[in-house]
Structure formats: structure tokens, C-alpha cells
Short mmCIF file of C-alpha atoms and ligand atoms in Angstrom, two decimals:
data_model
loop_
_atom_site.label_atom_id
_atom_site.label_comp_id
_atom_site.label_asym_id
_atom_site.label_seq_id
_atom_site.Cartn_x
_atom_site.Cartn_y
_atom_site.Cartn_z
CA MET A 1 -63.03 33.57 167.65
CA THR A 2 -65.38 34.23 165.24
CA SER A 3 -65.30 36.90 162.21
CA ASN A 4 -65.28 38.93 159.80
CA GLU A 5 -69.06 40.27 159.24
CA GLN A 6 -69.20 43.42 156.91
CA PHE A 7 -71.39 46.32 157.73
CA ASP A 8 -71.77 49.68 156.63
CA ILE A 9 -72.24 51.36 159.88
CA ALA A 10 -71.81 49.93 163.31
CA ILE A 11 -72.82 51.96 166.55
CA ILE A 12 -71.62 50.76 169.74
CA GLY A 13 -73.83 51.72 172.67
CA GLY A 14 -77.50 51.01 172.37
CA GLY A 15 -78.11 53.59 174.99
CA MET A 16 -81.00 56.04 174.21
CA VAL A 17 -78.68 57.84 171.64
CA GLY A 18 -77.29 54.73 170.08
CA THR A 19 -80.87 53.47 169.17
CA SER A 20 -82.31 56.67 167.96
CA LEU A 21 -79.51 57.09 165.52
CA ALA A 22 -79.98 53.58 164.21
CA SER A 23 -83.68 54.20 163.82
CA LEU A 24 -83.05 57.63 162.10
CA LEU A 25 -80.04 55.63 159.54
CA SER A 26 -82.44 52.66 158.86
CA ALA A 27 -85.33 55.26 158.03
CA SER A 28 -83.20 57.17 155.45
CA GLY A 29 -83.69 54.47 153.09
CA CYS A 30 -80.24 53.84 152.07
CA GLY A 31 -80.31 50.54 152.74
CA TRP A 32 -76.82 50.50 154.98
CA ARG A 33 -75.73 47.15 157.01
CA ILE A 34 -75.89 48.25 160.33
CA ALA A 35 -74.99 46.83 163.25
CA LEU A 36 -75.65 48.23 166.46
CA ILE A 37 -73.87 46.90 169.51
CA GLU A 38 -74.84 47.03 173.55
CA ALA A 39 -73.08 45.83 176.39
CA ASN A 40 -76.56 45.52 178.33
CA PRO A 41 -79.18 42.82 176.94
CA PHE A 42 -82.09 44.63 175.28
CA LEU A 43 -85.50 43.83 176.36
CA ALA A 44 -87.59 41.28 174.64
CA THR A 45 -89.46 42.32 171.57
CA ASP A 46 -92.99 41.88 172.79
CA THR A 47 -92.79 43.59 176.30
CA THR A 48 -93.87 46.64 175.46
CA SER A 49 -97.39 45.62 175.48
CA ASN A 50 -97.23 44.72 178.78
CA TYR A 51 -95.65 47.89 180.39
CA THR A 52 -96.42 49.38 183.56
CA SER A 53 -95.35 52.86 184.40
CA HIS A 54 -92.28 52.84 187.17
CA PHE A 55 -92.24 54.56 190.42
CA ASP A 56 -88.52 54.89 190.84
CA ALA A 57 -87.87 55.74 186.81
CA ARG A 58 -85.56 58.36 185.50
CA SER A 59 -87.32 60.57 183.13
CA THR A 60 -86.19 62.67 180.04
CA ALA A 61 -87.91 66.05 179.05
CA LEU A 62 -88.42 65.92 175.27
CA SER A 63 -88.96 69.16 173.19
CA HIS A 64 -91.47 69.66 170.90
CA GLY A 65 -88.53 69.38 168.27
CA SER A 66 -87.80 65.98 169.49
CA VAL A 67 -91.31 64.61 169.53
CA GLU A 68 -91.60 65.88 165.55
CA ILE A 69 -88.58 63.55 165.00
CA PHE A 70 -89.97 60.79 166.81
CA ARG A 71 -93.37 61.15 164.88
CA GLU A 72 -91.72 60.89 161.68
CA LEU A 73 -89.95 58.21 162.71
CA GLY A 74 -93.12 56.40 163.18
CA ILE A 75 -92.87 55.76 166.86
CA TRP A 76 -94.41 58.73 168.83
CA ASN A 77 -97.79 56.96 168.91
CA GLN A 78 -96.63 54.21 170.64
CA LEU A 79 -94.16 56.47 173.07
CA GLN A 80 -96.89 58.76 173.60
CA GLN A 81 -99.21 55.89 175.54
CA HIS A 82 -96.85 57.13 178.37
CA ALA A 83 -96.02 60.70 177.83
CA THR A 84 -97.18 63.85 180.01
CA PRO A 85 -97.16 66.67 177.71
CA ILE A 86 -95.84 70.05 179.33
CA ARG A 87 -98.52 72.85 178.79
CA GLN A 88 -96.51 75.33 180.61
CA VAL A 89 -93.07 75.65 181.87
CA HIS A 90 -93.14 78.03 185.64
CA VAL A 91 -89.36 79.93 185.78
CA SER A 92 -89.00 81.11 189.39
CA ASP A 93 -86.25 82.55 191.66
CA ARG A 94 -86.61 81.42 195.32
CA GLY A 95 -86.62 83.71 197.72
CA HIS A 96 -86.96 86.94 194.97
CA PHE A 97 -90.46 87.68 193.19
CA ALA A 98 -89.09 87.51 189.87
CA GLY A 99 -90.77 84.49 188.08
CA SER A 100 -92.16 84.04 184.29
CA VAL A 101 -94.60 81.33 182.47
CA ILE A 102 -93.79 79.96 178.88
CA ASP A 103 -97.07 78.89 177.95
CA ALA A 104 -97.62 76.41 174.87
CA ARG A 105 -100.50 78.25 173.62
CA GLU A 106 -98.39 81.02 173.32
CA GLN A 107 -95.96 79.58 171.56
CA GLY A 108 -98.76 78.35 169.18
CA ILE A 109 -98.59 74.55 170.07
CA ASP A 110 -100.16 72.28 171.90
CA ALA A 111 -97.53 71.62 174.25
CA VAL A 112 -93.72 73.11 175.05
CA GLY A 113 -92.20 69.47 174.99
CA HIS A 114 -93.14 65.72 176.72
CA VAL A 115 -91.91 63.91 179.66
CA LEU A 116 -90.90 60.32 179.57
CA GLU A 117 -89.66 57.66 181.83
CA ASN A 118 -86.38 56.33 180.28
CA THR A 119 -87.54 52.86 180.66
CA TRP A 120 -90.58 54.06 178.43
CA LEU A 121 -88.25 55.68 175.62
CA GLY A 122 -85.51 53.01 176.05
CA GLN A 123 -87.95 50.16 175.63
CA VAL A 124 -89.88 51.49 172.78
CA LEU A 125 -86.63 52.21 170.80
CA ALA A 126 -84.86 48.98 171.78
CA ASN A 127 -87.99 47.18 170.36
CA HIS A 128 -88.19 49.34 167.36
CA VAL A 129 -84.34 48.44 166.66
CA GLN A 130 -84.94 44.69 166.93
CA GLN A 131 -87.37 44.85 164.52
CA GLN A 132 -85.50 46.44 161.57
CA THR A 133 -84.30 43.95 159.11
CA ASP A 134 -81.17 45.99 158.43
CA ILE A 135 -80.19 46.57 162.31
CA HIS A 136 -78.19 43.50 163.07
CA CYS A 137 -78.61 43.68 167.18
CA TYR A 138 -75.43 42.67 169.17
CA SER A 139 -76.75 42.71 172.98
CA PRO A 140 -75.12 41.73 175.51
CA ALA A 141 -72.01 42.33 173.71
CA ARG A 142 -69.28 44.67 174.81
CA VAL A 143 -66.53 46.37 172.09
CA GLN A 144 -63.23 45.69 173.68
CA GLN A 145 -61.29 47.20 171.19
CA LEU A 146 -61.78 49.74 168.01
CA ILE A 147 -58.96 49.45 165.51
CA PRO A 148 -59.51 52.63 162.48
CA GLN A 149 -58.56 51.25 159.28
CA GLN A 150 -57.79 53.24 156.11
CA GLN A 151 -61.63 52.66 155.55
CA GLY A 152 -63.55 52.66 158.39
CA ALA A 153 -62.50 50.27 161.60
CA ARG A 154 -62.21 46.72 162.78
CA LEU A 155 -64.31 45.79 166.18
CA ARG A 156 -63.24 43.48 168.46
CA LEU A 157 -66.49 42.24 170.55
CA ASP A 158 -67.04 40.13 173.39
CA TYR A 159 -70.56 38.74 172.52
CA GLN A 160 -71.94 35.95 174.51
CA GLY A 161 -68.74 34.64 176.01
CA ILE A 162 -67.19 34.64 172.38
CA THR A 163 -64.79 36.81 170.78
CA VAL A 164 -66.27 38.36 167.28
CA GLU A 165 -64.48 40.70 164.71
CA LEU A 166 -66.85 42.76 162.94
CA GLN A 167 -65.67 45.14 159.66
CA CYS A 168 -67.23 48.45 159.50
CA ARG A 169 -66.97 51.33 156.79
CA LEU A 170 -68.17 53.93 159.67
CA ALA A 171 -67.70 53.42 163.53
CA ILE A 172 -70.27 55.49 165.60
CA ILE A 173 -69.09 56.00 169.54
CA ALA A 174 -72.05 56.57 171.48
CA ASP A 175 -70.67 54.41 174.47
CA GLY A 176 -71.56 57.36 177.39
CA GLY A 177 -70.04 60.34 179.24
CA ASP A 178 -67.07 58.08 180.58
CA SER A 179 -66.53 56.81 176.78
CA PRO A 180 -63.93 53.79 177.49
CA LEU A 181 -63.25 54.35 173.56
CA ARG A 182 -63.31 57.85 173.25
CA ARG A 183 -59.88 57.16 175.64
CA ALA A 184 -58.70 54.33 173.97
CA LEU A 185 -58.19 56.35 170.79
CA GLY A 186 -56.65 58.86 172.55
CA ILE A 187 -59.03 61.89 171.90
CA GLU A 188 -58.85 64.58 174.36
CA THR A 189 -61.75 66.14 176.28
CA ASP A 190 -62.48 69.48 177.81
CA ILE A 191 -63.87 68.88 181.45
CA LYS A 192 -65.64 71.44 183.73
CA ASP A 193 -66.58 70.24 187.13
CA TYR A 194 -69.78 72.19 187.71
CA ARG A 195 -69.17 70.84 191.80
CA GLN A 196 -72.98 70.18 191.69
CA THR A 197 -75.00 66.64 191.74
CA ALA A 198 -78.04 66.12 190.70
CA LEU A 199 -80.52 64.16 192.93
CA ILE A 200 -83.03 62.29 190.77
CA ALA A 201 -86.21 60.74 192.16
CA ASN A 202 -90.07 60.94 191.26
CA VAL A 203 -92.21 62.24 194.10
CA GLU A 204 -96.32 62.03 194.88
CA PHE A 205 -98.61 64.96 195.86
CA SER A 206 -101.74 66.17 196.63
CA GLU A 207 -102.81 68.79 194.25
CA SER A 208 -103.12 68.05 190.39
CA HIS A 209 -99.82 69.25 188.10
CA ARG A 210 -102.15 70.54 185.61
CA GLY A 211 -99.38 69.64 182.81
CA VAL A 212 -97.01 72.56 184.50
CA ALA A 213 -93.33 71.61 184.21
CA TYR A 214 -91.58 74.13 187.15
CA GLU A 215 -87.96 75.19 187.07
CA ARG A 216 -86.74 77.15 190.18
CA PHE A 217 -83.75 78.32 190.99
CA THR A 218 -82.29 78.30 194.35
CA ASP A 219 -79.25 79.79 196.34
CA GLN A 220 -78.39 76.08 196.06
CA GLY A 221 -78.86 75.20 192.53
CA PRO A 222 -81.68 74.94 190.09
CA LEU A 223 -84.42 72.31 190.85
CA ALA A 224 -87.03 71.16 188.23
CA LEU A 225 -90.07 69.11 188.38
CA LEU A 226 -91.68 67.66 185.41
CA PRO A 227 -94.79 66.26 185.22
CA LEU A 228 -95.25 62.85 185.14
CA GLY A 229 -98.51 60.57 184.20
CA GLU A 230 -100.91 60.00 187.54
CA THR A 231 -100.58 56.14 189.51
CA GLU A 232 -103.33 54.45 191.34
CA GLN A 233 -101.75 56.59 194.05
CA GLY A 234 -101.86 60.32 193.03
CA GLN A 235 -99.75 62.85 191.32
CA ARG A 236 -96.56 62.61 190.23
CA ALA A 237 -93.25 64.57 189.00
CA ALA A 238 -89.70 63.79 188.12
CA LEU A 239 -87.40 65.68 190.09
CA VAL A 240 -84.10 66.56 189.40
CA TRP A 241 -82.54 68.89 192.52
CA THR A 242 -79.23 70.17 191.94
CA LEU A 243 -77.01 70.82 194.80
CA PRO A 244 -73.65 70.76 196.45
CA PRO A 245 -71.80 67.35 196.52
CA ALA A 246 -71.70 67.93 200.69
CA LYS A 247 -75.86 68.59 200.67
CA ALA A 248 -76.56 66.15 198.41
CA GLN A 249 -74.68 63.42 200.09
CA HIS A 250 -76.74 64.47 203.03
CA HIS A 251 -79.82 64.90 201.61
CA MET A 252 -79.09 61.18 199.94
CA SER A 253 -78.72 59.85 203.78
CA LEU A 254 -82.02 61.42 204.91
CA ASP A 255 -85.07 59.12 205.48
CA ASP A 256 -88.31 59.65 202.98
CA ALA A 257 -90.14 61.74 205.48
CA ALA A 258 -86.84 64.18 206.18
CA PHE A 259 -86.26 64.66 202.19
CA LEU A 260 -89.90 65.38 201.81
CA ALA A 261 -89.82 67.98 204.36
CA GLN A 262 -86.79 69.74 202.79
CA LEU A 263 -88.29 69.69 199.39
CA GLN A 264 -90.87 70.92 200.60
CA GLN A 265 -89.80 74.01 202.27
CA VAL A 266 -87.43 74.94 199.19
CA PHE A 267 -90.34 74.18 196.55
CA GLY A 268 -93.51 75.38 198.65
CA HIS A 269 -96.68 74.36 198.37
CA ARG A 270 -97.54 74.96 194.62
CA LEU A 271 -98.33 71.44 194.37
CA GLY A 272 -100.12 70.75 197.42
CA ARG A 273 -98.15 68.65 200.06
CA PHE A 274 -95.48 66.08 198.86
CA VAL A 275 -96.47 62.49 200.04
CA ARG A 276 -94.25 60.09 198.70
CA LEU A 277 -90.96 59.14 197.10
CA SER A 278 -89.18 56.94 195.06
CA GLN A 279 -85.77 55.37 195.44
CA ARG A 280 -83.21 58.53 194.92
CA GLN A 281 -80.21 58.53 192.44
CA ALA A 282 -76.81 60.89 193.04
CA PHE A 283 -75.53 62.02 189.57
CA PRO A 284 -72.12 64.40 189.54
CA LEU A 285 -72.25 67.12 187.24
CA GLN A 286 -69.65 68.26 184.56
CA LEU A 287 -69.83 69.60 181.43
CA ILE A 288 -67.56 67.21 179.24
CA THR A 289 -67.13 68.03 175.36
CA ALA A 290 -64.85 65.85 173.50
CA CYS A 291 -62.01 68.08 171.40
CA GLU A 292 -62.79 65.73 168.11
CA GLN A 293 -65.77 64.46 167.38
CA ILE A 294 -64.56 62.80 164.00
CA ARG A 295 -62.10 61.62 162.78
CA SER A 296 -61.58 59.07 159.17
CA GLY A 297 -63.84 56.20 159.67
CA VAL A 298 -65.05 57.42 163.25
CA VAL A 299 -67.63 59.53 164.83
CA LEU A 300 -68.60 60.35 168.53
CA VAL A 301 -72.23 61.06 169.22
CA GLY A 302 -74.29 61.57 172.59
CA ASN A 303 -72.92 61.56 175.67
CA ALA A 304 -69.48 60.37 174.05
CA ALA A 305 -69.53 63.53 172.28
CA HIS A 306 -71.11 66.06 174.69
CA PHE A 307 -72.19 65.83 178.04
CA LEU A 308 -74.33 68.48 179.45
CA HIS A 309 -75.60 69.49 182.74
CA PRO A 310 -79.36 68.84 182.97
CA VAL A 311 -80.67 72.10 183.95
CA ALA A 312 -82.37 72.68 180.68
CA GLY A 313 -83.17 69.19 179.76
CA GLN A 314 -80.69 69.59 176.41
CA GLY A 315 -78.87 66.44 176.27
CA PHE A 316 -80.69 64.01 174.44
CA ASN A 317 -82.41 66.65 172.53
CA LEU A 318 -79.24 68.10 170.84
CA ALA A 319 -77.98 64.58 170.35
CA LEU A 320 -81.11 63.91 168.66
CA ARG A 321 -80.56 66.70 166.43
CA ASP A 322 -76.92 65.66 165.98
CA GLY A 323 -78.34 62.34 164.59
CA VAL A 324 -80.89 63.57 162.54
CA VAL A 325 -78.25 65.77 160.72
CA LEU A 326 -75.34 63.19 160.63
CA THR A 327 -77.83 61.09 158.86
CA GLU A 328 -78.83 63.67 156.57
CA MET A 329 -74.76 64.26 155.79
CA LEU A 330 -74.80 60.47 155.41
CA THR A 331 -77.69 59.88 152.56
CA GLU A 332 -76.17 62.93 150.68
CA VAL A 333 -72.81 61.09 150.61
CA HIS A 334 -74.48 57.95 150.02
CA ARG A 335 -76.03 59.24 146.41
CA LEU A 336 -72.92 60.53 145.52
CA GLN A 337 -71.99 56.79 146.10
CA LYS A 338 -69.21 57.94 148.59
CA ALA A 339 -68.12 55.90 151.44
CA PRO A 340 -69.72 57.02 155.05
CA GLY A 341 -66.68 57.22 156.61
CA GLU A 342 -65.11 59.79 154.07
CA LEU A 343 -63.82 62.43 156.66
CA ALA A 344 -64.70 65.35 154.18
CA GLY A 345 -68.25 64.29 154.44
CA LEU A 346 -68.16 63.92 158.22
CA GLN A 347 -66.42 67.37 158.43
CA THR A 348 -69.64 68.61 156.93
CA TYR A 349 -71.51 67.19 159.56
CA ILE A 350 -69.55 68.87 162.25
CA GLU A 351 -70.17 72.20 160.18
CA ARG A 352 -73.89 72.04 160.07
CA GLN A 353 -73.94 71.53 163.46
CA GLN A 354 -71.58 73.02 165.28
CA ARG A 355 -73.68 76.30 165.88
CA ASP A 356 -76.39 74.47 167.29
CA GLN A 357 -74.14 72.63 169.57
CA ALA A 358 -72.44 75.43 170.63
CA LEU A 359 -75.48 77.55 171.38
CA THR A 360 -77.23 74.42 173.44
CA ILE A 361 -74.01 74.11 175.22
CA THR A 362 -73.91 77.73 176.21
CA PHE A 363 -77.08 78.06 176.88
CA SER A 364 -77.03 75.31 179.63
CA ASP A 365 -73.78 76.25 181.03
CA ARG A 366 -75.09 79.88 181.48
CA LEU A 367 -78.19 79.22 183.24
CA VAL A 368 -76.11 76.83 185.69
CA ARG A 369 -73.81 79.66 186.34
CA LEU A 370 -76.37 82.56 186.24
CA PHE A 371 -78.84 80.37 188.99
CA SER A 372 -76.13 78.69 190.98
CA SER A 373 -74.61 82.14 192.21
CA ASP A 374 -74.60 84.47 195.18
CA HIS A 375 -72.32 87.11 193.87
CA LEU A 376 -74.56 90.12 193.76
CA PRO A 377 -74.01 91.06 190.16
CA LEU A 378 -74.96 88.00 188.98
CA ILE A 379 -78.00 87.86 191.14
CA ALA A 380 -78.78 91.36 189.41
CA LEU A 381 -78.64 90.25 186.41
CA ARG A 382 -80.87 87.19 187.08
CA HIS A 383 -83.27 89.67 188.06
CA LEU A 384 -83.04 91.22 184.84
CA GLY A 385 -83.33 88.35 182.97
CA PHE A 386 -86.80 87.30 184.49
CA ILE A 387 -88.02 90.52 184.35
CA SER A 388 -87.34 90.83 180.46
CA LEU A 389 -88.42 87.31 180.16
CA ALA A 390 -91.49 88.41 181.70
CA ALA A 391 -91.70 91.60 179.99
CA LEU A 392 -90.13 90.91 176.61
CA PRO A 393 -91.83 88.37 174.21
CA ILE A 394 -88.38 88.03 172.23
CA ALA A 395 -86.82 87.10 175.38
CA LYS A 396 -88.96 85.02 176.12
CA HIS A 397 -89.44 83.15 172.60
CA TYR A 398 -85.62 82.98 172.90
CA PHE A 399 -85.59 81.18 176.46
CA ALA A 400 -88.88 78.94 174.87
CA GLU A 401 -87.31 78.00 171.56
CA HIS A 402 -84.31 76.90 173.38
CA THR A 403 -86.40 74.55 176.15
CA MET A 404 -88.16 73.79 173.15
CA GLY A 405 -85.42 72.55 171.08
CA THR A 406 -86.36 74.55 168.13
CA ALA A 407 -83.21 77.05 168.35
CA GLY A 408 -80.45 76.42 165.85
CA ARG A 409 -80.59 74.68 162.11
CA SER A 410 -83.43 73.00 162.21
CA PRO A 411 -83.18 69.32 161.02
CA ARG A 412 -84.89 68.70 157.40
CA TRP A 413 -85.95 65.34 158.34
CA ARG A 414 -89.19 64.29 156.45
CA ALA A 415 -91.44 61.09 156.49
CA SER A 416 -90.50 60.51 152.99
CA GLY A 417 -86.85 60.35 153.65
CA PHE A 418 -84.26 63.43 154.00
CA GLU A 419 -84.30 66.16 152.17
CA THR A 420 -80.59 66.64 151.44
CA GLU A 421 -78.91 69.73 150.47
CA SER A 422 -78.86 68.09 146.36
CA SER A 423 -82.53 67.29 146.63
C1 FAD B 501 -80.45 63.71 185.80
C2 FAD B 501 -80.23 64.27 184.52
C3 FAD B 501 -81.44 64.13 183.89
C4 FAD B 501 -81.37 64.58 182.26
N1 FAD B 501 -82.76 64.90 181.71
C5 FAD B 501 -82.57 65.06 180.39
C6 FAD B 501 -83.86 65.71 180.02
O1 FAD B 501 -84.70 65.82 180.20
N2 FAD B 501 -83.90 65.76 178.48
C7 FAD B 501 -82.58 65.83 177.68
O2 FAD B 501 -82.85 65.85 176.44
N3 FAD B 501 -81.88 65.02 178.17
C8 FAD B 501 -81.67 64.75 179.58
N4 FAD B 501 -80.41 64.34 180.07
C9 FAD B 501 -79.42 63.87 179.03
C10 FAD B 501 -79.45 62.49 178.66
O3 FAD B 501 -79.89 61.71 179.73
C11 FAD B 501 -78.30 62.04 177.85
O4 FAD B 501 -78.38 62.88 176.69
C12 FAD B 501 -78.53 60.97 177.42
O5 FAD B 501 -78.87 59.48 178.62
C13 FAD B 501 -77.46 59.92 176.70
O6 FAD B 501 -77.37 58.98 176.26
P1 FAD B 501 -76.11 58.41 175.82
O7 FAD B 501 -76.96 57.37 174.56
O8 FAD B 501 -75.71 59.39 174.97
O9 FAD B 501 -75.35 57.58 176.61
P2 FAD B 501 -75.82 56.35 177.46
O10 FAD B 501 -76.79 56.63 178.37
O11 FAD B 501 -74.45 56.36 178.76
O12 FAD B 501 -75.66 54.84 177.20
C14 FAD B 501 -74.59 54.65 176.44
C15 FAD B 501 -74.31 52.83 176.17
O13 FAD B 501 -73.25 52.29 175.73
C16 FAD B 501 -73.14 51.00 176.49
N5 FAD B 501 -71.55 50.97 176.24
C17 FAD B 501 -70.72 51.32 176.90
N6 FAD B 501 -69.34 51.06 176.42
C18 FAD B 501 -70.01 50.10 175.99
C19 FAD B 501 -69.16 49.01 174.92
N7 FAD B 501 -67.86 48.90 175.22
N8 FAD B 501 -69.81 48.43 174.03
C20 FAD B 501 -71.04 48.31 173.88
N9 FAD B 501 -71.83 49.04 174.51
C21 FAD B 501 -71.36 49.74 175.54
C22 FAD B 501 -73.78 51.20 177.63
O14 FAD B 501 -74.18 49.95 177.72
C23 FAD B 501 -75.06 52.14 177.53
O15 FAD B 501 -76.18 51.12 177.51
C24 FAD B 501 -80.46 64.31 181.31
C25 FAD B 501 -78.94 63.88 182.34
C26 FAD B 501 -78.90 63.45 183.65
C27 FAD B 501 -77.56 63.29 184.28
#
């Protein structure tokens, strides 16, 4: 066993949330010593120059607000090389006439958001953290044990076959929705099983998508097609098709042609003919919220804190806003020469972010319930929802704000560092 490296902050989990948060903390200018521990190997640092778009990657819709955060971090230029702007969101309800369009220009912006393949987003973020001298990356390394201490925590990790012990003043748990560390700490969760499965794939079709994202609510569940960059073969979109588990299993077993025929039937011909399909993946959908997000010396973030239904594309966008507010609070604590793991500071973070978290979780959850139901009053409500969305600028603005990630308290992150309460 080797030991006993000391860090101000240790982040466990180098997924999209862990790497983004490490980047934000590093950019704060507080000079913290940060450990980032990821179970899977990070890619070599020079691979971003050779990136070619994958046909079968999962994608993330970044809200306008998230794009601004990455811009301030100085990595948007690189991310943008393979980002597809969403000019319009087209929301419709299959079998009914109601429908509505959210147009970026109407909202006074260039794009409602951008779609990025997770491979590219993850690669740029992993590349960025490895270039920061204040971030010490342990990868591949798995945290086996987190032992809370009076000030911070002690971590025991398996790093390239060796057991390594680290000491940190704050442990940030970003180890995903299943979060073994959350379980080991005895933190309870509220779980709502949607009894739905999301089928993910990339599809190619014959017509141009013109930057339109489609959100179609069917009697089986919502179906989204998010515009992606063109390949040599043609126009592409990322499909997120939410279905009851048995139906999803059946659709997973179909051959590509039969699957595309089903998709064509449900979606129609707005994008012409569906011609090619990537490998499919299935994700069972639940709403998981941790009953405690903070303890002295410990904070949970990302999917470990809240795992949302992907219907409104909010999980990562919310985690990024959480990350900004957490960094903002830690910066204030640092200026007051207090320890980053102090419970009072972490409590302030939760107080500042709880409204945004509650609004976003409720918004996603209500959308799922409203649009997955055959219950007559809910159908009426969803009609009314569409009518008001189409007719009332305020309702449309509310929906747009949530999909663009500008609702809630806006983080005050600036290129020059963080504006804090005290500054
Ligand atoms: C189908 C689908 C579509 C989505 N679309 C969108 C979207 O369009 N927009 C959006 O904002 N959000 C979207 N989301 C949500 C988004 O994907 C998640 O919010 C995001 O992936 C959460 O990332 P994370 O880093 O918290 O967790 P994860 O991605 O699960 O990362 C956890 C990391 O921790 C590592 N790890 C685990 N245990 C240990 C350990 N003991 N030691 C070290 N490392 C460990 C793992 O290897 C992993 O890399 C979608 C989700 C789904 C399911």
C-alpha cells in the first residue's frame, strides 16, 4: 500500500459531471489541489485532434446556459467543432392536431441549444482535465472505500493494481446513478420507477433536418430526434425513444429494417425516409433522488445526487448548474479561509440550488406523466398545454426557459472567475 497524498478536493468519478466539475474548480483560481479518480482509462491527451464522428454514439443536448458555461471555461471553441445547433424545437402529440414550435430567433438567440455526441464531449473534457496542473488524475483507478473523517475523508483506491490511500478535505461523489459510494455511506434514495425504457440509437434519413429537434409525444411515451452533424452517408439525428419495457424489448429484437419501419410509422415523414440505424442501446428509466446530498466533508453531484428521465434533456444541464453554484460557494468559503468540507458552506450550496433542482426535477417528471398517459383528463390537459404553448408567449417562454436551461437561479460564473456573494 502507498499513501498518503493530501488533496483539498477529491472527485470520485470522471464521467461528464466529474470532469466538468474538476474543470470549474480548477478555473476558480483558488489554487486547490484536486484529485480526480476515474475507474475507466481516460483517453490519451492528444487524441482530440484525430476525432471522427461516431455513428453509434449517445448524444447530449446542451442547453444555451450550458454552452455559456463551457464558453467561459474556454473549451466551447473545441466542443463546437462537432456540435450541431438546435434552431427550433418542434413539439407535437401523435394522433392529435396540437403542436408547437420553439424558435431560437423568437427567444432572441442563435440556437436553443447544441447537440454533442458524448464521445466528443467526454473526450474534450478528459483532455482538458489532464492538461491542468492542479488536477491530479488517477485513471484507471477505483475508489474501494470512503471513510469520513472529522475534517474531510480518507479514500482507499485500487490504482493500477496497487492500493493507494488519499486524504482530502472535501470528497465529491460523482460515481453515477447507481452510486456504490452513496450506498456504502448509507444514504437513502427516493426511487420512482417510470416503467419505461429509453431506446437510444443514431438514425440516418433522406431529408435535411435544418437544425430542428423533434419532441413527439406518443401514446407509448415520448420520442425525441435531436439533429446531429452530417456524415458522408447523409443526415443524422440522435433518437431517444421511450417505450414500455416489453415494447422496448421487442423493438430491441427487431432487425434494423423492421425497427426503422416502426419508427417511420410513429414519427412520420418529416425527415423523409429513415435509411440507416446504428447499434441500439436500452436504458431503464427511473427518477432517483438522494435523500441527503451533503454531509460534513462529502457532497453528491450528477446522477449520484439526482437521476432524471431524459425526456427534457435536463440531467447533465442541471448537474452543470449545480457545479457552478458549488464552485461559487467553495470560492466564497476559500476567501474566508475556511475548509471546503465545512458543513455550513455545503448547506449554503444546497440552499442556493434547491429551487433550481426542484423546478427541473418537477418539470421533467410532470412532462413524463402528462405525455405518457391515456387518462382522459390528462389528454385534455395536454391539449390545453399545447394550445397555451402555441397561443401564449408566456407559456412558451416558460417551456423554452426550461429546455434552454435558463430557468431557476442563474449562476454568476464569469471568465474572470466567480462573482461571489461577498464581491
Ligand atoms: C438516454 C439518456 C439521454 C440523456 N440525454 C441528456 C441530454 O440530452 N441532456 C442532458 O442534460 N442530460 C441527458 N441525460 C443525462 C446525462 O446523461 C447524465 O446527467 C450524465 O451522464 C450524468 O453523468 P455522471 O458523470 O453524473 O454519471 P456517469 O456518466 O454515470 O459517470 C460516473 C463515472 O464514475 C465512475 N465511477 C463509478 N464508480 C467509481 C469508483 N468507485 N471509483 C472511480 N470511478 C467510479 C464511472 O466509471 C463513470 O465514469 C441523458 C440520460 C440518458 C439515460
